[in-house]
């Protein structure tokens, strides 16, 4: 496995995001349109793609939330590569990169309908935090945070 830092206009990343959005449409069901509006790539510049023998198998990104906090976005691993530590590797690479930019915290949102993601983040040291911004009163959202300094 190799993890490469790229930008959000990379074709490998865009192809993985298409698969992610298809997966989320199924998981989110009737709530998908609500969540999808917050998953645009407009403000995402920092992306990590995981490669297995030059084949893109997973991705993740971060964007600034405020001066001290980066928000983790667009985490995905192809189903046939799950359970191999790829998501953890991508998450670690994102945290390290965010730290280089001077961020001291990471936050993220996932859904109650995605227990494997919640498990990944809690095993990686994230704790449940109050839902923030657009997720504040959304009962199907789970927000998590971690100090990365």
XYZ file of C-alpha atoms in Angstrom, residues 23-145:
123
model
C -22.772 3.659 -1.367
C -24.063 6.619 0.645
C -27.222 6.857 -1.449
C -28.064 3.324 -0.324
C -27.033 3.861 3.331
C -28.730 7.245 3.668
C -31.928 6.340 1.860
C -34.398 9.206 1.934
C -31.893 11.393 3.840
C -29.309 11.229 1.037
C -30.184 14.576 -0.577
C -29.770 16.342 2.768
C -26.305 14.888 3.378
C -25.144 15.147 -0.247
C -25.383 18.938 -0.180
C -22.519 18.976 2.349
C -20.313 16.585 0.388
C -19.329 18.793 -2.537
C -15.675 19.072 -3.450
C -15.756 22.870 -3.738
C -13.530 23.589 -0.737
C -11.555 20.349 -0.675
C -7.965 20.675 -1.823
C -6.124 18.115 0.325
C -6.766 14.508 -0.671
C -5.059 11.213 0.096
C -5.579 8.200 -2.166
C -4.494 4.717 -1.160
C -3.009 2.578 -3.927
C -2.589 -1.179 -3.988
C -0.278 -2.115 -6.868
C -1.060 1.193 -8.642
C -4.803 0.564 -8.274
C -6.726 3.265 -6.364
C -8.600 1.486 -3.569
C -9.410 4.179 -1.007
C -9.514 7.886 -0.365
C -10.084 10.629 2.139
C -9.714 14.381 2.351
C -9.667 17.287 4.739
C -10.600 20.924 4.576
C -10.153 23.756 7.044
C -13.031 24.087 9.491
C -11.469 26.985 11.383
C -7.935 28.144 12.217
C -7.177 25.186 14.480
C -9.468 22.448 13.185
C -9.527 20.392 9.988
C -12.667 18.535 8.920
C -12.166 15.023 7.558
C -14.304 14.381 4.474
C -14.938 11.827 1.725
C -13.500 8.734 3.420
C -14.036 5.579 1.362
C -12.448 2.189 0.730
C -13.591 -0.146 -2.030
C -15.630 -2.989 -0.475
C -13.227 -5.700 -1.661
C -10.345 -3.992 0.184
C -12.061 -3.280 3.503
C -10.773 -4.768 6.740
C -7.118 -4.433 5.714
C -6.244 -1.224 7.563
C -6.451 0.970 4.476
C -8.941 3.439 5.941
C -6.794 3.756 9.078
C -3.750 4.434 6.897
C -5.595 7.102 4.937
C -6.916 8.697 8.129
C -3.434 8.771 9.662
C -1.997 10.325 6.494
C -4.702 13.003 6.563
C -4.087 13.775 10.236
C -0.332 14.056 9.642
C -0.874 16.373 6.690
C -3.339 18.525 8.633
C -0.805 18.756 11.471
C 1.791 20.048 8.967
C -0.606 22.893 8.157
C -0.784 23.761 11.853
C -4.144 22.216 12.684
C -4.382 20.817 16.198
C -7.782 19.110 15.931
C -9.774 17.073 13.460
C -13.540 16.712 13.352
C -15.849 14.713 11.134
C -19.423 13.611 10.658
C -20.731 10.175 9.829
C -24.117 8.551 10.131
C -25.714 6.254 12.656
C -26.315 3.973 9.656
C -22.568 3.414 9.265
C -21.355 1.502 12.351
C -18.094 0.371 10.677
C -17.098 4.020 10.179
C -17.915 4.890 13.780
C -15.839 1.914 14.915
C -12.910 2.979 12.704
C -12.902 6.507 14.078
C -13.268 5.525 17.727
C -10.444 2.970 17.378
C -8.353 5.778 15.858
C -8.855 7.918 18.965
C -11.881 9.988 17.971
C -14.562 10.744 20.547
C -18.173 11.710 20.042
C -18.611 15.487 20.158
C -21.745 17.629 19.946
C -23.099 17.762 16.426
C -21.819 20.902 14.741
C -23.225 23.374 12.228
C -25.600 21.780 9.735
C -25.635 18.502 11.699
C -26.642 20.146 14.997
C -30.207 18.807 15.203
C -29.808 15.792 12.926
C -30.464 12.629 14.920
C -28.894 10.368 12.253
C -25.557 12.243 12.407
C -22.674 11.331 14.651
C -19.911 13.911 14.977
C -16.503 12.975 16.293
C -13.317 14.840 17.110
